Amino acid sequence: MDSKNLQFNSKLIHSGAIKDKFGSVNVPIYQTSTFAFESAEEGEKCFLGESSGYIYTRLGNPTIKSLERCIADLCGGFDAVAVSSGMAAVNTIYMALLSKGDHMISTAAVYGPSRGVMEDHWSRFGVESTYVDTTNLENIKKAIKPNTKMLFLETPANPTLDITDIAGASKIAKEHGLVLVVDNTFASPVLQKPFELGADVVFHSMTKYINGHADVVAGIVVAKTEELYKKLRPMMISLGCNMDPHQAFLVLRGVKTLGIRVERAQENAAKIADYLEKHPKIEWVRYPGLKSHPQHEIAKKQMSGFGSMISFELKGGFESGKTLMNNVHLAALAVSLGGVETLIEHPASMTHSKVSKENKLKANITEGLVRYAVGIEDVNDLIADLEQGLAKC
Ligand code: LCS
């Protein structure tokens, strides 16, 4: 059966499946670095691209291809390139689609390393970048220069949960001939379909929701067209940031439950956001599903659900942040997100501790900001854990 005609949760189980002679229900792990040809003629055909046979795992591998087909199908793209991490996805995109003298515009609240690698390293090769608050589309228009080639959005953004109007940004990108890239990590393919909103390239850190079990680091780049795919795939091969077959197998196992995990976690998150919003020790709560979120209406328009990431500000500031970290027991004090387990993080004392106060404020990283990545535990247990922790703040 062609999985293209299936609905989303059926695609999660069946897209990219391989039929082998044993009738394997799961995609086998082809843990091999190289593939033997049946003859010199067959080898020649593979290298000339006249046969779809596999050559060498950095170039392609059946287990990895199965995952690539699955995610491309879920996103509605032409095809995908699996890579070793989310950051490998970012760098493959930058290197494949930008050249010396080009300029890129991105979300001010973009994941730190996506900006850091551009400003610290790609700038050395003559690529310029500007970071603006893309929740206001006028800021994108104003930042466009004659050499602008790419608009790189992250929505919802990490950790502010700022939402950018993808369809509106895509209109601007089309008018100015920019390639529109969307980091869809926070929404996952379940909640947001950037290609339907005009994106050209969509990528995910599969370390998060797609794998979902905090046991793999992985990334994937999905291209809307064959033309873009043919730029991205050779770049991954040249950079050597391919995925390993065993990593692909684990992600294929995780992806099957993506739909029910995301649904359950966001059900929990909605309840926790309501609880936190009423708590006297909390200044404000950022969750796209709350009416108080500044881009709640855009989130409603472009997402089919509001996800399971919550940010909130403690009235007690920095010290309260540390106190809460030391007094929650069910949520693990850890970076990352999107797994079945709940994680909590205090950016000011953890991920952003080396950033100057001034730069933290520019990125809206306040002293009492807490990021809470909701898992699929029983929500009453999570609320009880927060309640006793907040009592000590
Ligand atoms: N994009 C987003 C939105 C992310 O949150 C991350 C990682 C990446 C890209 C990079 O993916 P990776 O290479 O780690 O697979 N975010 C992390 C976070 O919030 N805490 O730890 C990692």
XYZ file of C-alpha atoms and ligand atoms in Angstrom:
415
model
C 0.000 0.000 0.000
C 1.246 3.500 -0.852
C 1.673 5.255 2.504
C 1.122 8.628 0.765
C -2.634 7.941 0.978
C -2.618 7.106 4.683
C -3.572 9.439 7.523
C -0.924 10.832 9.854
C -0.874 8.211 12.639
C -0.881 5.387 10.089
C 2.034 7.046 8.301
C 3.956 7.069 11.590
C 3.758 3.288 11.640
C 4.062 2.481 7.929
C 5.886 5.233 6.014
C 9.316 4.248 4.780
C 8.773 0.560 5.631
C 11.011 -1.934 3.865
C 9.720 -5.269 2.543
C 12.330 -7.973 2.891
C 12.269 -11.679 2.057
C 11.750 -12.643 5.712
C 8.687 -10.454 6.183
C 10.385 -8.419 8.926
C 7.775 -6.223 10.590
C 10.420 -3.740 11.695
C 13.107 -2.188 9.544
C 16.303 -4.193 10.126
C 19.504 -2.477 11.233
C 21.862 -2.651 8.266
C 24.920 -2.184 10.455
C 27.426 -2.154 7.646
C 29.782 0.525 6.428
C 29.963 -0.736 2.852
C 27.978 -2.783 0.306
C 29.433 -5.377 -2.087
C 28.471 -5.179 -5.786
C 27.452 -8.299 -7.667
C 29.741 -7.394 -10.567
C 31.970 -4.682 -11.948
C 29.087 -3.664 -14.210
C 26.728 -3.270 -11.232
C 29.372 -1.237 -9.389
C 29.770 1.017 -12.417
C 26.006 1.577 -12.627
C 25.818 2.503 -8.921
C 28.597 5.052 -9.253
C 27.067 6.509 -12.435
C 23.755 6.888 -10.583
C 22.050 4.513 -13.034
C 21.196 2.040 -10.266
C 19.679 2.791 -6.856
C 21.963 0.249 -5.148
C 23.811 1.213 -1.985
C 27.567 1.908 -2.087
C 28.798 3.124 1.299
C 26.883 4.128 4.455
C 28.024 7.763 4.506
C 26.291 8.098 1.115
C 23.200 6.102 2.042
C 21.992 3.007 3.883
C 18.646 1.124 3.833
C 17.839 1.704 7.534
C 18.641 5.403 7.247
C 16.730 5.704 3.933
C 13.680 4.193 5.578
C 13.741 6.916 8.252
C 14.335 9.634 5.634
C 11.342 8.462 3.583
C 9.188 8.297 6.699
C 9.943 11.855 7.863
C 9.725 13.292 4.334
C 6.286 11.703 4.032
C 5.153 13.033 7.440
C 6.273 16.555 6.498
C 4.981 16.410 2.908
C 8.423 17.048 1.400
C 10.184 15.605 -1.659
C 12.804 13.694 0.351
C 14.955 14.047 3.469
C 18.570 13.901 4.553
C 19.194 12.304 7.962
C 22.178 13.677 9.872
C 24.062 13.026 13.086
C 22.455 15.851 15.141
C 20.200 18.882 14.927
C 23.283 21.089 14.654
C 24.539 18.931 11.760
C 21.223 19.762 10.066
C 21.778 23.492 10.666
C 25.299 23.412 9.231
C 24.326 21.269 6.237
C 21.649 23.844 5.393
C 23.961 26.846 5.845
C 26.734 25.299 3.788
C 24.541 23.931 0.999
C 22.440 27.056 0.491
C 24.667 30.030 1.383
C 27.889 31.293 -0.234
C 30.504 33.932 0.452
C 28.904 37.378 0.315
C 25.383 36.096 1.087
C 23.243 37.393 3.943
C 20.769 35.516 6.131
C 17.984 36.823 8.373
C 16.942 34.838 11.426
C 14.770 34.852 14.519
C 16.376 36.804 17.420
C 15.307 34.052 19.824
C 16.737 31.271 17.620
C 18.426 28.303 19.411
C 21.759 29.754 20.643
C 24.156 27.496 18.701
C 22.266 28.044 15.397
C 23.175 31.721 15.803
C 26.579 31.123 17.416
C 27.921 28.987 14.591
C 26.839 31.593 12.053
C 28.293 34.568 13.932
C 31.490 32.869 15.125
C 32.297 30.641 12.163
C 30.307 31.151 8.957
C 31.118 34.858 9.251
C 34.803 33.879 8.772
C 33.810 32.610 5.321
C 32.033 35.835 4.395
C 28.416 34.940 5.261
C 26.532 37.767 7.004
C 23.535 37.393 9.311
C 20.994 39.629 11.038
C 18.731 38.599 13.950
C 15.388 40.303 14.365
C 12.185 39.775 16.285
C 10.408 37.845 13.517
C 7.103 37.845 15.428
C 6.738 41.255 13.758
C 6.987 40.640 10.000
C 7.886 44.284 9.372
C 11.244 43.604 11.049
C 12.002 40.943 8.420
C 11.169 43.340 5.574
C 13.404 46.025 7.066
C 16.351 43.625 7.441
C 16.373 42.510 3.776
C 19.459 43.607 1.834
C 20.401 43.103 -1.837
C 22.523 40.070 -0.845
C 19.915 38.417 1.435
C 19.406 34.804 0.345
C 17.847 33.015 3.300
C 15.165 33.515 5.930
C 15.775 31.080 8.789
C 12.872 30.817 11.233
C 12.462 28.890 14.439
C 8.869 28.696 15.627
C 7.978 28.108 18.410
C 11.393 29.448 19.426
C 13.663 28.099 22.150
C 13.211 29.051 25.034
C 10.964 32.110 24.629
C 8.211 30.236 22.724
C 7.883 33.205 20.360
C 5.701 32.278 17.384
C 6.399 33.574 13.877
C 3.683 33.661 11.219
C 5.173 31.206 8.686
C 2.680 31.948 5.880
C 3.231 35.699 6.262
C 7.013 35.275 6.333
C 6.823 33.003 3.290
C 5.075 35.748 1.305
C 7.943 38.107 2.065
C 10.516 35.403 1.260
C 8.875 34.711 -2.127
C 8.680 38.404 -3.026
C 12.424 38.727 -2.416
C 13.584 35.342 -3.738
C 14.736 34.077 -0.329
C 14.854 30.414 0.589
C 12.647 29.899 3.650
C 14.050 27.468 6.228
C 11.983 26.487 9.293
C 13.322 24.796 12.427
C 10.260 22.722 13.318
C 11.839 20.982 16.324
C 9.453 22.350 18.989
C 6.263 21.632 17.051
C 7.321 18.330 15.420
C 5.575 17.162 12.231
C 2.499 16.353 14.340
C 1.608 19.946 15.197
C 2.974 22.053 12.349
C 3.414 21.515 8.604
C 5.676 24.345 7.400
C 5.627 23.187 3.733
C 1.873 23.807 3.631
C 2.626 27.349 4.872
C 5.250 28.062 2.187
C 8.579 26.806 3.626
C 11.250 25.440 1.278
C 13.355 23.504 3.792
C 12.175 22.117 7.141
C 14.459 20.576 9.711
C 14.215 18.919 13.111
C 16.525 18.035 15.921
C 15.222 14.461 16.171
C 16.932 14.310 19.557
C 13.651 15.821 20.793
C 10.074 14.780 19.982
C 10.664 12.608 16.906
C 12.845 10.120 18.753
C 11.242 11.046 22.043
C 13.129 8.868 24.529
C 16.201 10.955 25.423
C 18.510 8.212 24.179
C 19.595 9.465 20.735
C 21.100 12.657 19.276
C 20.005 13.045 15.643
C 18.759 15.502 13.032
C 16.921 15.575 9.713
C 16.598 18.070 6.855
C 13.539 17.796 4.617
C 13.508 19.434 1.178
C 10.334 20.541 -0.523
C 11.745 20.057 -4.014
C 14.110 17.709 -5.814
C 16.285 20.711 -6.697
C 16.867 21.568 -3.027
C 17.339 17.916 -2.084
C 20.076 17.648 -4.709
C 21.938 20.501 -3.028
C 21.471 19.224 0.530
C 22.296 15.528 0.128
C 25.760 15.940 -1.457
C 26.611 18.512 1.222
C 25.782 16.050 4.024
C 27.945 13.451 2.244
C 30.854 15.889 1.883
C 30.577 17.093 5.480
C 30.430 13.477 6.664
C 27.695 14.216 9.197
C 25.670 11.125 8.262
C 23.537 9.228 10.702
C 24.536 5.784 11.905
C 22.210 2.853 11.034
C 21.675 1.968 14.687
C 20.755 5.578 15.468
C 18.253 5.459 12.567
C 16.745 2.237 13.927
C 16.174 3.798 17.351
C 14.558 6.886 15.833
C 12.340 4.676 13.631
C 11.197 2.931 16.805
C 10.543 6.252 18.533
C 8.660 7.816 15.649
C 5.904 5.200 15.755
C 4.547 6.682 19.002
C 5.176 10.342 18.094
C 1.463 11.093 17.670
C 0.272 9.700 20.987
C 3.279 11.040 22.903
C 2.793 14.585 21.598
C -0.947 14.449 22.286
C -0.495 13.217 25.853
C 2.343 15.636 26.671
C 0.427 18.645 25.390
C -2.667 17.619 27.353
C -0.450 17.666 30.462
C 1.165 20.957 29.419
C -2.174 22.754 29.021
C -3.160 21.786 32.579
C 0.235 22.744 34.002
C 0.215 26.111 32.190
C -3.206 26.875 33.729
C -1.928 25.864 37.168
C 1.227 27.979 36.867
C -0.658 31.026 35.587
C -2.670 31.109 38.821
C 0.333 30.554 41.126
C 1.176 33.573 43.355
C 4.949 33.089 43.060
C 4.912 33.291 39.284
C 5.122 36.572 37.399
C 4.046 35.284 33.976
C 3.695 32.059 31.996
C 4.498 31.605 28.307
C 2.595 28.780 26.632
C 1.218 29.137 23.068
C -2.125 27.701 24.190
C -2.741 30.452 26.758
C -4.776 33.461 25.668
C -2.106 35.592 27.341
C 0.556 34.415 24.842
C 1.222 37.380 22.531
C 0.999 35.230 19.398
C -1.771 32.890 20.595
C -3.918 33.661 17.535
C -1.098 32.860 15.079
C -0.350 29.647 16.970
C -4.027 28.703 16.636
C -3.900 29.387 12.906
C -0.724 27.534 11.994
C -0.428 24.764 14.591
C -2.850 21.916 15.217
C -1.917 21.910 18.930
C 0.204 23.998 21.273
C 2.907 21.520 22.257
C 4.425 20.750 25.607
C 7.053 23.420 26.248
C 6.329 26.023 28.923
C 8.423 29.008 30.066
C 7.662 30.947 33.245
C 9.183 33.719 35.286
C 9.582 33.344 39.056
C 8.901 36.497 41.071
C 11.919 35.654 43.248
C 14.376 35.935 40.308
C 17.735 34.152 40.104
C 17.793 32.695 43.632
C 14.229 31.357 43.328
C 15.244 29.749 40.026
C 18.047 27.839 41.729
C 15.814 26.954 44.692
C 13.191 25.467 42.397
C 15.854 23.463 40.520
C 17.031 21.970 43.824
C 13.542 21.154 45.043
C 11.735 19.425 42.192
C 12.116 15.675 42.352
C 10.025 14.213 39.528
C 11.171 16.591 36.782
C 14.836 15.960 35.944
C 17.159 18.951 36.130
C 18.443 18.679 32.569
C 18.646 20.439 29.212
C 16.896 19.053 26.105
C 13.189 18.408 25.668
C 10.672 16.310 23.779
C 11.190 13.041 25.632
C 8.676 10.989 27.588
C 10.162 12.328 30.836
C 9.656 15.865 32.178
C 12.756 18.082 32.279
C 13.302 21.427 33.977
C 15.983 24.022 33.264
C 16.974 27.447 34.661
C 18.714 29.252 31.751
C 20.261 32.036 33.906
C 22.203 29.585 36.099
C 22.633 26.825 33.510
C 22.641 27.174 29.682
C 23.080 30.959 29.689
C 25.250 31.326 32.824
C 28.236 32.607 30.816
C 26.179 35.133 28.823
C 26.421 38.755 30.050
C 23.363 40.215 31.817
C 22.921 42.661 28.951
C 22.936 39.969 26.252
C 20.630 37.757 28.324
C 18.112 40.562 28.480
C 18.403 41.189 24.726
C 17.443 37.544 24.195
C 14.667 37.838 26.823
C 16.494 35.454 29.162
C 15.452 36.910 32.509
C 16.922 35.890 35.881
C 13.860 33.988 37.083
C 13.058 32.305 33.759
C 12.387 28.578 33.984
C 11.925 26.241 31.015
C 9.726 23.251 31.655
C 9.595 20.441 29.063
C 6.516 18.405 29.880
C 6.590 14.628 29.541
C 3.886 11.998 29.597
C 3.783 11.243 33.327
C 0.481 11.607 35.215
C -0.211 15.316 35.343
C -1.237 15.319 39.024
C 2.187 13.995 39.977
C 3.882 16.745 37.967
C 1.710 19.448 39.553
C 2.357 18.047 43.060
C 6.097 18.108 42.325
C 5.924 21.756 41.223
C 3.682 22.689 44.156
C 6.126 21.460 46.795
C 9.093 22.953 44.918
C 7.431 26.361 44.485
C 6.507 26.379 48.197
C 10.238 26.649 48.945
C 10.892 29.522 46.509
N 17.065 23.432 17.117
C 16.411 23.552 18.288
C 15.145 24.341 18.328
C 16.911 22.962 19.436
O 16.231 23.099 20.580
C 18.128 22.237 19.362
C 18.730 21.605 20.582
C 18.791 22.136 18.123
C 18.221 22.752 17.023
C 20.076 21.361 17.977
O 19.817 19.992 18.042
P 20.864 18.891 18.555
O 22.123 19.102 17.779
O 21.074 19.091 20.010
O 20.208 17.601 18.201
N 18.197 22.070 21.793
C 18.655 21.805 23.001
C 18.093 22.362 24.177
O 17.154 23.152 24.222
N 18.745 21.900 25.229
O 19.729 21.024 24.861
C 19.772 20.948 23.402
